[in-house]
Amino acid sequence: MLVLLPPSEGKAASGRGAPLKPESLSLPGLAEARAAVLDELVELCAADEAKAAQVLGLSEGLRGEVTKNAALRTAGARPAGEVYTGVLYDALGLATLDAAARRRARASLLVFSGLWGAVRVGDRIPSYRCSMGVKLPGVGALGAHWRKPMEEALPEAAGGGLVLDLRSSAYASAWKPKGEVAGRTATVRVLHSQLVDGVEKRSVVSHFNKATKGRIVRDLLVAGARPKGPGQLVEALRDLGHAVEVEPPTRAGRPWSLDVVVTEIH
């Protein structure tokens, strides 16, 4: 099983250990594309703070992120699973998993990134600020920049098993599963169900969408579930107590769509 996650806007501070070693990152097929983004981002942030803040879409209160980006090559690195914080990662709680579940997390979780393309949670990276929606002056729009290298690297990473796609739309633009891989891919939407004057009303949630997705991944890791396809994933999630509604693809080469319905938002 390969689980595709979005990163978090907020990130923990860089570590005090050794700096980034780009050659050590997973998915070596992305190395050239990573180098292009890293080189331009560091140069931009070191040369012109005001322009860098504008390009990165940073408010005045976030100007310190520019300085952080300028020092990416020398900042201490730490596992990506520790760098990414926020609602989804709080609910996922990587640090509180037992040893077996942590091994499964390192093998199956892939976090998409405007800067790195995608990294495993065990890959050591520095804290940074560069979303997939950024358009760098030289590299261009990052979503488009990553598409070609992703088309070559991601099918290999997916192997022959299930792909559970929990990315937000901005990060989904960098790679869209096609063909046979798409047929064993499942996307997830979280719906809040509540009764209003005796009638069920459903709405898409945002903040709690992330928390629910984090809990789903945690539950699968803790249980050691190994669904081989979307159908088995639905069964596994239901066995774990989640209310899941499924919409199989209408034709070959399309992903499955799963709705996880929650009645309590937390």
PDB file of C-alpha atoms in Angstrom:
ATOM      1  CA  MET A   1       0.000   0.000   0.000  1.00  0.00           C
ATOM      2  CA  LEU A   2       1.229   3.481  -0.906  1.00  0.00           C
ATOM      3  CA  VAL A   3      -0.396   6.407   0.923  1.00  0.00           C
ATOM      4  CA  LEU A   4      -0.076   9.854  -0.680  1.00  0.00           C
ATOM      5  CA  LEU A   5      -0.229  12.728   1.819  1.00  0.00           C
ATOM      6  CA  PRO A   6      -0.126  16.511   1.527  1.00  0.00           C
ATOM      7  CA  PRO A   7       2.528  18.349   3.552  1.00  0.00           C
ATOM      8  CA  SER A   8       1.650  20.901   6.210  1.00  0.00           C
ATOM      9  CA  GLU A   9       2.010  24.660   5.911  1.00  0.00           C
ATOM     10  CA  GLY A  10       3.439  24.829   9.406  1.00  0.00           C
ATOM     11  CA  LYS A  11       6.614  22.876  10.044  1.00  0.00           C
ATOM     12  CA  ALA A  12       8.774  22.082  13.019  1.00  0.00           C
ATOM     13  CA  ALA A  13      12.120  23.845  13.264  1.00  0.00           C
ATOM     14  CA  SER A  14      15.101  22.294  11.522  1.00  0.00           C
ATOM     15  CA  GLY A  15      17.161  19.837  13.525  1.00  0.00           C
ATOM     16  CA  ARG A  16      20.615  20.351  14.985  1.00  0.00           C
ATOM     17  CA  GLY A  17      22.167  17.411  13.215  1.00  0.00           C
ATOM     18  CA  ALA A  18      23.787  17.034   9.824  1.00  0.00           C
ATOM     19  CA  PRO A  19      22.457  19.203   6.982  1.00  0.00           C
ATOM     20  CA  LEU A  20      20.494  17.989   3.999  1.00  0.00           C
ATOM     21  CA  LYS A  21      22.013  15.283   1.810  1.00  0.00           C
ATOM     22  CA  PRO A  22      19.924  15.428  -1.384  1.00  0.00           C
ATOM     23  CA  GLU A  23      21.344  12.137  -2.632  1.00  0.00           C
ATOM     24  CA  SER A  24      19.922  10.338   0.409  1.00  0.00           C
ATOM     25  CA  LEU A  25      16.290  11.193  -0.366  1.00  0.00           C
ATOM     26  CA  SER A  26      13.912   8.519  -1.610  1.00  0.00           C
ATOM     27  CA  LEU A  27      12.751   8.477  -5.234  1.00  0.00           C
ATOM     28  CA  PRO A  28      16.149   9.293  -6.791  1.00  0.00           C
ATOM     29  CA  GLY A  29      14.436   9.803 -10.136  1.00  0.00           C
ATOM     30  CA  LEU A  30      13.308  13.191  -8.797  1.00  0.00           C
ATOM     31  CA  ALA A  31      16.874  14.331  -8.027  1.00  0.00           C
ATOM     32  CA  GLU A  32      17.330  16.623 -11.037  1.00  0.00           C
ATOM     33  CA  ALA A  33      13.950  18.300 -10.572  1.00  0.00           C
ATOM     34  CA  ARG A  34      14.662  18.726  -6.848  1.00  0.00           C
ATOM     35  CA  ALA A  35      18.016  20.352  -7.536  1.00  0.00           C
ATOM     36  CA  ALA A  36      16.421  22.862  -9.907  1.00  0.00           C
ATOM     37  CA  VAL A  37      13.851  23.993  -7.324  1.00  0.00           C
ATOM     38  CA  LEU A  38      16.319  23.997  -4.430  1.00  0.00           C
ATOM     39  CA  ASP A  39      18.918  26.022  -6.335  1.00  0.00           C
ATOM     40  CA  GLU A  40      16.442  28.689  -7.410  1.00  0.00           C
ATOM     41  CA  LEU A  41      14.653  28.877  -4.063  1.00  0.00           C
ATOM     42  CA  VAL A  42      17.887  29.343  -2.091  1.00  0.00           C
ATOM     43  CA  GLU A  43      19.222  31.907  -4.561  1.00  0.00           C
ATOM     44  CA  LEU A  44      15.966  33.872  -4.620  1.00  0.00           C
ATOM     45  CA  CYS A  45      15.650  33.987  -0.835  1.00  0.00           C
ATOM     46  CA  ALA A  46      19.295  34.918  -0.302  1.00  0.00           C
ATOM     47  CA  ALA A  47      19.250  37.711  -2.889  1.00  0.00           C
ATOM     48  CA  ASP A  48      15.972  39.607  -2.439  1.00  0.00           C
ATOM     49  CA  GLU A  49      13.840  39.126   0.653  1.00  0.00           C
ATOM     50  CA  ALA A  50      10.960  41.304  -0.558  1.00  0.00           C
ATOM     51  CA  LYS A  51      10.728  39.587  -3.948  1.00  0.00           C
ATOM     52  CA  ALA A  52      11.027  36.144  -2.357  1.00  0.00           C
ATOM     53  CA  ALA A  53       8.190  36.907   0.069  1.00  0.00           C
ATOM     54  CA  GLN A  54       6.021  38.039  -2.841  1.00  0.00           C
ATOM     55  CA  VAL A  55       6.783  34.951  -4.933  1.00  0.00           C
ATOM     56  CA  LEU A  56       6.127  32.626  -1.979  1.00  0.00           C
ATOM     57  CA  GLY A  57       2.935  34.451  -1.003  1.00  0.00           C
ATOM     58  CA  LEU A  58       4.176  35.273   2.498  1.00  0.00           C
ATOM     59  CA  SER A  59       2.688  37.942   4.738  1.00  0.00           C
ATOM     60  CA  GLU A  60       4.852  40.446   6.597  1.00  0.00           C
ATOM     61  CA  GLY A  61       4.666  38.278   9.697  1.00  0.00           C
ATOM     62  CA  LEU A  62       6.160  35.325   7.812  1.00  0.00           C
ATOM     63  CA  ARG A  63       9.231  37.105   6.414  1.00  0.00           C
ATOM     64  CA  GLY A  64      11.402  34.897   8.622  1.00  0.00           C
ATOM     65  CA  GLU A  65      10.531  31.985   6.326  1.00  0.00           C
ATOM     66  CA  VAL A  66      12.593  33.666   3.596  1.00  0.00           C
ATOM     67  CA  THR A  67      15.684  33.647   5.805  1.00  0.00           C
ATOM     68  CA  LYS A  68      15.029  30.013   6.635  1.00  0.00           C
ATOM     69  CA  ASN A  69      14.851  29.103   2.931  1.00  0.00           C
ATOM     70  CA  ALA A  70      18.110  30.922   2.218  1.00  0.00           C
ATOM     71  CA  ALA A  71      19.892  28.592   4.677  1.00  0.00           C
ATOM     72  CA  LEU A  72      18.397  25.300   3.446  1.00  0.00           C
ATOM     73  CA  ARG A  73      21.759  23.834   2.450  1.00  0.00           C
ATOM     74  CA  THR A  74      23.321  24.289   5.890  1.00  0.00           C
ATOM     75  CA  ALA A  75      20.310  23.925   8.219  1.00  0.00           C
ATOM     76  CA  GLY A  76      20.092  20.767  10.269  1.00  0.00           C
ATOM     77  CA  ALA A  77      17.841  18.070   8.848  1.00  0.00           C
ATOM     78  CA  ARG A  78      15.412  15.765  10.613  1.00  0.00           C
ATOM     79  CA  PRO A  79      12.987  13.046   9.466  1.00  0.00           C
ATOM     80  CA  ALA A  80      10.177  14.453   7.338  1.00  0.00           C
ATOM     81  CA  GLY A  81       7.667  12.786   9.653  1.00  0.00           C
ATOM     82  CA  GLU A  82       8.920  15.114  12.395  1.00  0.00           C
ATOM     83  CA  VAL A  83       9.138  18.227  10.200  1.00  0.00           C
ATOM     84  CA  TYR A  84       5.521  18.124   9.021  1.00  0.00           C
ATOM     85  CA  THR A  85       3.063  19.214  11.709  1.00  0.00           C
ATOM     86  CA  GLY A  86      -0.541  20.379  11.670  1.00  0.00           C
ATOM     87  CA  VAL A  87      -3.948  18.748  11.952  1.00  0.00           C
ATOM     88  CA  LEU A  88      -3.431  15.667   9.780  1.00  0.00           C
ATOM     89  CA  TYR A  89      -0.039  14.855  11.292  1.00  0.00           C
ATOM     90  CA  ASP A  90      -1.265  15.459  14.844  1.00  0.00           C
ATOM     91  CA  ALA A  91      -4.062  12.934  14.253  1.00  0.00           C
ATOM     92  CA  LEU A  92      -1.656  10.515  12.587  1.00  0.00           C
ATOM     93  CA  GLY A  93       0.691  10.711  15.595  1.00  0.00           C
ATOM     94  CA  LEU A  94       3.734   9.063  14.041  1.00  0.00           C
ATOM     95  CA  ALA A  95       5.809   9.483  17.191  1.00  0.00           C
ATOM     96  CA  THR A  96       3.305   7.510  19.268  1.00  0.00           C
ATOM     97  CA  LEU A  97       3.073   4.485  16.953  1.00  0.00           C
ATOM     98  CA  ASP A  98       4.604   1.221  18.096  1.00  0.00           C
ATOM     99  CA  ALA A  99       7.731  -0.045  16.345  1.00  0.00           C
ATOM    100  CA  ALA A 100       5.885  -2.251  13.840  1.00  0.00           C
ATOM    101  CA  ALA A 101       3.481   0.521  12.837  1.00  0.00           C
ATOM    102  CA  ARG A 102       6.381   2.974  12.441  1.00  0.00           C
ATOM    103  CA  ARG A 103       8.085   0.543  10.069  1.00  0.00           C
ATOM    104  CA  ARG A 104       4.891   0.310   8.062  1.00  0.00           C
ATOM    105  CA  ALA A 105       4.678   4.120   8.008  1.00  0.00           C
ATOM    106  CA  ARG A 106       8.226   4.480   6.675  1.00  0.00           C
ATOM    107  CA  ALA A 107       7.471   1.958   3.932  1.00  0.00           C
ATOM    108  CA  SER A 108       4.057   3.210   2.851  1.00  0.00           C
ATOM    109  CA  LEU A 109       3.710   6.969   3.472  1.00  0.00           C
ATOM    110  CA  LEU A 110       4.761   9.441   0.787  1.00  0.00           C
ATOM    111  CA  VAL A 111       4.447  13.179   1.450  1.00  0.00           C
ATOM    112  CA  PHE A 112       4.153  15.489  -1.551  1.00  0.00           C
ATOM    113  CA  SER A 113       6.069  18.775  -1.501  1.00  0.00           C
ATOM    114  CA  GLY A 114       6.532  21.827  -3.688  1.00  0.00           C
ATOM    115  CA  LEU A 115      10.268  21.732  -2.948  1.00  0.00           C
ATOM    116  CA  TRP A 116      11.098  18.024  -2.830  1.00  0.00           C
ATOM    117  CA  GLY A 117       8.407  16.598  -5.095  1.00  0.00           C
ATOM    118  CA  ALA A 118       7.711  13.746  -2.688  1.00  0.00           C
ATOM    119  CA  VAL A 119       9.569  12.277   0.285  1.00  0.00           C
ATOM    120  CA  ARG A 120       9.203   9.325   2.630  1.00  0.00           C
ATOM    121  CA  VAL A 121       8.561  10.150   6.287  1.00  0.00           C
ATOM    122  CA  GLY A 122      12.003   8.810   7.191  1.00  0.00           C
ATOM    123  CA  ASP A 123      13.841  11.059   4.712  1.00  0.00           C
ATOM    124  CA  ARG A 124      15.838  13.743   6.501  1.00  0.00           C
ATOM    125  CA  ILE A 125      14.978  17.278   5.340  1.00  0.00           C
ATOM    126  CA  PRO A 126      15.301  20.795   6.783  1.00  0.00           C
ATOM    127  CA  SER A 127      12.277  22.932   7.596  1.00  0.00           C
ATOM    128  CA  TYR A 128      11.259  25.049   4.576  1.00  0.00           C
ATOM    129  CA  ARG A 129       8.467  27.130   3.063  1.00  0.00           C
ATOM    130  CA  CYS A 130       7.491  26.464  -0.545  1.00  0.00           C
ATOM    131  CA  SER A 131       3.994  25.282  -1.436  1.00  0.00           C
ATOM    132  CA  MET A 132       2.998  23.495  -4.634  1.00  0.00           C
ATOM    133  CA  GLY A 133       1.059  26.592  -5.699  1.00  0.00           C
ATOM    134  CA  VAL A 134       4.237  28.687  -5.990  1.00  0.00           C
ATOM    135  CA  LYS A 135       5.476  29.887  -9.388  1.00  0.00           C
ATOM    136  CA  LEU A 136       9.228  30.483  -9.339  1.00  0.00           C
ATOM    137  CA  PRO A 137      10.600  32.959 -11.909  1.00  0.00           C
ATOM    138  CA  GLY A 138      12.898  30.395 -13.529  1.00  0.00           C
ATOM    139  CA  VAL A 139      11.400  26.975 -12.848  1.00  0.00           C
ATOM    140  CA  GLY A 140       7.826  28.174 -13.302  1.00  0.00           C
ATOM    141  CA  ALA A 141       4.687  26.737 -11.700  1.00  0.00           C
ATOM    142  CA  LEU A 142       5.759  23.918  -9.407  1.00  0.00           C
ATOM    143  CA  GLY A 143       2.726  21.738 -10.092  1.00  0.00           C
ATOM    144  CA  ALA A 144       3.687  21.654 -13.777  1.00  0.00           C
ATOM    145  CA  HIS A 145       7.406  21.341 -12.994  1.00  0.00           C
ATOM    146  CA  TRP A 146       6.876  18.076 -11.138  1.00  0.00           C
ATOM    147  CA  ARG A 147       4.541  16.325 -13.581  1.00  0.00           C
ATOM    148  CA  LYS A 148       7.055  14.781 -15.957  1.00  0.00           C
ATOM    149  CA  PRO A 149       9.513  13.445 -13.338  1.00  0.00           C
ATOM    150  CA  MET A 150       6.567  12.225 -11.243  1.00  0.00           C
ATOM    151  CA  GLU A 151       5.131  10.317 -14.210  1.00  0.00           C
ATOM    152  CA  GLU A 152       8.343   8.303 -14.303  1.00  0.00           C
ATOM    153  CA  ALA A 153       9.004   7.891 -10.570  1.00  0.00           C
ATOM    154  CA  LEU A 154       5.581   7.382  -8.986  1.00  0.00           C
ATOM    155  CA  PRO A 155       4.325   4.289 -10.845  1.00  0.00           C
ATOM    156  CA  GLU A 156       7.480   2.491  -9.697  1.00  0.00           C
ATOM    157  CA  ALA A 157       6.919   3.652  -6.109  1.00  0.00           C
ATOM    158  CA  ALA A 158       3.312   2.469  -6.282  1.00  0.00           C
ATOM    159  CA  GLY A 159       4.389  -1.027  -7.262  1.00  0.00           C
ATOM    160  CA  GLY A 160       1.500  -3.397  -7.786  1.00  0.00           C
ATOM    161  CA  GLY A 161      -0.592  -2.528  -4.747  1.00  0.00           C
ATOM    162  CA  LEU A 162      -3.223  -0.103  -3.537  1.00  0.00           C
ATOM    163  CA  VAL A 163      -2.640   3.653  -3.808  1.00  0.00           C
ATOM    164  CA  LEU A 164      -4.544   5.614  -1.152  1.00  0.00           C
ATOM    165  CA  ASP A 165      -4.592   9.228  -2.310  1.00  0.00           C
ATOM    166  CA  LEU A 166      -5.265  11.710   0.511  1.00  0.00           C
ATOM    167  CA  ARG A 167      -3.681  14.765  -1.131  1.00  0.00           C
ATOM    168  CA  SER A 168      -5.302  18.170  -1.460  1.00  0.00           C
ATOM    169  CA  SER A 169      -6.053  19.410  -4.985  1.00  0.00           C
ATOM    170  CA  ALA A 170      -2.908  21.556  -5.265  1.00  0.00           C
ATOM    171  CA  TYR A 171      -0.648  18.564  -4.595  1.00  0.00           C
ATOM    172  CA  ALA A 172      -2.754  16.187  -6.666  1.00  0.00           C
ATOM    173  CA  SER A 173      -1.930  18.366  -9.676  1.00  0.00           C
ATOM    174  CA  ALA A 174       1.695  17.199  -9.555  1.00  0.00           C
ATOM    175  CA  TRP A 175       0.802  13.576 -10.338  1.00  0.00           C
ATOM    176  CA  LYS A 176      -2.429  11.962 -11.460  1.00  0.00           C
ATOM    177  CA  PRO A 177      -2.433   8.165 -11.558  1.00  0.00           C
ATOM    178  CA  LYS A 178      -3.223   6.813 -14.996  1.00  0.00           C
ATOM    179  CA  GLY A 179      -4.238   3.554 -16.544  1.00  0.00           C
ATOM    180  CA  GLU A 180      -3.777   0.431 -14.471  1.00  0.00           C
ATOM    181  CA  VAL A 181      -2.395   2.381 -11.482  1.00  0.00           C
ATOM    182  CA  ALA A 182      -5.495   4.596 -11.436  1.00  0.00           C
ATOM    183  CA  GLY A 183      -7.688   1.500 -11.304  1.00  0.00           C
ATOM    184  CA  ARG A 184      -6.189   0.534  -7.943  1.00  0.00           C
ATOM    185  CA  THR A 185      -6.179   4.086  -6.573  1.00  0.00           C
ATOM    186  CA  ALA A 186      -8.737   5.340  -4.060  1.00  0.00           C
ATOM    187  CA  THR A 187      -9.359   8.988  -3.209  1.00  0.00           C
ATOM    188  CA  VAL A 188     -11.116   9.941   0.024  1.00  0.00           C
ATOM    189  CA  ARG A 189     -13.578  12.697   0.841  1.00  0.00           C
ATOM    190  CA  VAL A 190     -14.796  13.329   4.388  1.00  0.00           C
ATOM    191  CA  LEU A 191     -18.454  14.291   4.834  1.00  0.00           C
ATOM    192  CA  HIS A 192     -20.133  15.537   8.016  1.00  0.00           C
ATOM    193  CA  SER A 193     -23.625  14.124   8.451  1.00  0.00           C
ATOM    194  CA  GLN A 194     -26.124  15.809  10.750  1.00  0.00           C
ATOM    195  CA  LEU A 195     -29.878  15.939  11.194  1.00  0.00           C
ATOM    196  CA  VAL A 196     -31.513  19.300  10.545  1.00  0.00           C
ATOM    197  CA  ASP A 197     -35.261  19.323  11.296  1.00  0.00           C
ATOM    198  CA  GLY A 198     -35.255  15.556  10.956  1.00  0.00           C
ATOM    199  CA  VAL A 199     -33.552  15.603   7.558  1.00  0.00           C
ATOM    200  CA  GLU A 200     -29.982  14.430   7.040  1.00  0.00           C
ATOM    201  CA  LYS A 201     -27.700  17.146   5.735  1.00  0.00           C
ATOM    202  CA  ARG A 202     -24.165  16.456   4.590  1.00  0.00           C
ATOM    203  CA  SER A 203     -21.345  18.924   4.177  1.00  0.00           C
ATOM    204  CA  VAL A 204     -17.699  18.772   3.218  1.00  0.00           C
ATOM    205  CA  VAL A 205     -15.448  19.679   6.127  1.00  0.00           C
ATOM    206  CA  SER A 206     -11.948  21.130   5.869  1.00  0.00           C
ATOM    207  CA  HIS A 207     -10.107  21.295   9.196  1.00  0.00           C
ATOM    208  CA  PHE A 208     -11.712  18.059  10.372  1.00  0.00           C
ATOM    209  CA  ASN A 209     -11.255  16.507   6.958  1.00  0.00           C
ATOM    210  CA  LYS A 210      -7.526  16.546   7.685  1.00  0.00           C
ATOM    211  CA  ALA A 211      -7.965  15.120  11.180  1.00  0.00           C
ATOM    212  CA  THR A 212     -10.157  12.280   9.902  1.00  0.00           C
ATOM    213  CA  LYS A 213      -7.667  11.410   7.185  1.00  0.00           C
ATOM    214  CA  GLY A 214      -4.890  11.317   9.778  1.00  0.00           C
ATOM    215  CA  ARG A 215      -6.936   8.952  11.954  1.00  0.00           C
ATOM    216  CA  ILE A 216      -7.711   6.717   8.979  1.00  0.00           C
ATOM    217  CA  VAL A 217      -4.024   6.308   8.167  1.00  0.00           C
ATOM    218  CA  ARG A 218      -3.148   5.708  11.814  1.00  0.00           C
ATOM    219  CA  ASP A 219      -5.852   3.054  12.158  1.00  0.00           C
ATOM    220  CA  LEU A 220      -4.595   1.211   9.064  1.00  0.00           C
ATOM    221  CA  LEU A 221      -0.984   1.314  10.278  1.00  0.00           C
ATOM    222  CA  VAL A 222      -1.797   0.170  13.809  1.00  0.00           C
ATOM    223  CA  ALA A 223      -3.991  -2.657  12.545  1.00  0.00           C
ATOM    224  CA  GLY A 224      -1.345  -3.786  10.081  1.00  0.00           C
ATOM    225  CA  ALA A 225      -3.999  -3.742   7.351  1.00  0.00           C
ATOM    226  CA  ARG A 226      -2.698  -4.607   3.906  1.00  0.00           C
ATOM    227  CA  PRO A 227      -5.535  -4.039   1.446  1.00  0.00           C
ATOM    228  CA  LYS A 228      -4.453  -4.932  -2.074  1.00  0.00           C
ATOM    229  CA  GLY A 229      -7.066  -2.812  -3.810  1.00  0.00           C
ATOM    230  CA  PRO A 230      -9.832  -0.255  -3.211  1.00  0.00           C
ATOM    231  CA  GLY A 231     -12.440  -2.929  -2.498  1.00  0.00           C
ATOM    232  CA  GLN A 232     -10.344  -4.457   0.260  1.00  0.00           C
ATOM    233  CA  LEU A 233      -9.625  -0.961   1.590  1.00  0.00           C
ATOM    234  CA  VAL A 234     -13.344  -0.318   2.014  1.00  0.00           C
ATOM    235  CA  GLU A 235     -13.685  -3.585   3.939  1.00  0.00           C
ATOM    236  CA  ALA A 236     -10.682  -2.769   6.121  1.00  0.00           C
ATOM    237  CA  LEU A 237     -11.952   0.721   6.992  1.00  0.00           C
ATOM    238  CA  ARG A 238     -15.404  -0.604   7.835  1.00  0.00           C
ATOM    239  CA  ASP A 239     -13.847  -3.272  10.043  1.00  0.00           C
ATOM    240  CA  LEU A 240     -12.000  -0.459  11.832  1.00  0.00           C
ATOM    241  CA  GLY A 241     -15.265   1.322  12.564  1.00  0.00           C
ATOM    242  CA  HIS A 242     -15.362   3.914   9.773  1.00  0.00           C
ATOM    243  CA  ALA A 243     -18.578   4.596   7.847  1.00  0.00           C
ATOM    244  CA  VAL A 244     -17.541   4.362   4.210  1.00  0.00           C
ATOM    245  CA  GLU A 245     -19.540   4.793   1.038  1.00  0.00           C
ATOM    246  CA  VAL A 246     -17.893   3.847  -2.220  1.00  0.00           C
ATOM    247  CA  GLU A 247     -18.253   4.832  -5.852  1.00  0.00           C
ATOM    248  CA  PRO A 248     -16.373   2.500  -8.192  1.00  0.00           C
ATOM    249  CA  PRO A 249     -15.032   4.092 -11.376  1.00  0.00           C
ATOM    250  CA  THR A 250     -17.422   4.292 -14.301  1.00  0.00           C
ATOM    251  CA  ARG A 251     -14.723   3.117 -16.678  1.00  0.00           C
ATOM    252  CA  ALA A 252     -11.246   1.648 -16.654  1.00  0.00           C
ATOM    253  CA  GLY A 253      -8.341   3.914 -15.857  1.00  0.00           C
ATOM    254  CA  ARG A 254     -10.191   5.994 -13.272  1.00  0.00           C
ATOM    255  CA  PRO A 255      -9.673   5.980  -9.476  1.00  0.00           C
ATOM    256  CA  TRP A 256     -12.259   4.860  -6.953  1.00  0.00           C
ATOM    257  CA  SER A 257     -13.996   7.549  -4.872  1.00  0.00           C
ATOM    258  CA  LEU A 258     -14.610   6.877  -1.176  1.00  0.00           C
ATOM    259  CA  ASP A 259     -16.718   9.008   1.158  1.00  0.00           C
ATOM    260  CA  VAL A 260     -15.995   8.647   4.868  1.00  0.00           C
ATOM    261  CA  VAL A 261     -19.072   9.883   6.718  1.00  0.00           C
ATOM    262  CA  VAL A 262     -18.655  11.295  10.234  1.00  0.00           C
ATOM    263  CA  THR A 263     -21.374  12.383  12.626  1.00  0.00           C
ATOM    264  CA  GLU A 264     -19.074  13.994  15.181  1.00  0.00           C
ATOM    265  CA  ILE A 265     -16.497  16.615  14.305  1.00  0.00           C
ATOM    266  CA  HIS A 266     -13.364  16.538  16.452  1.00  0.00           C
TER     267      HIS A 266
END
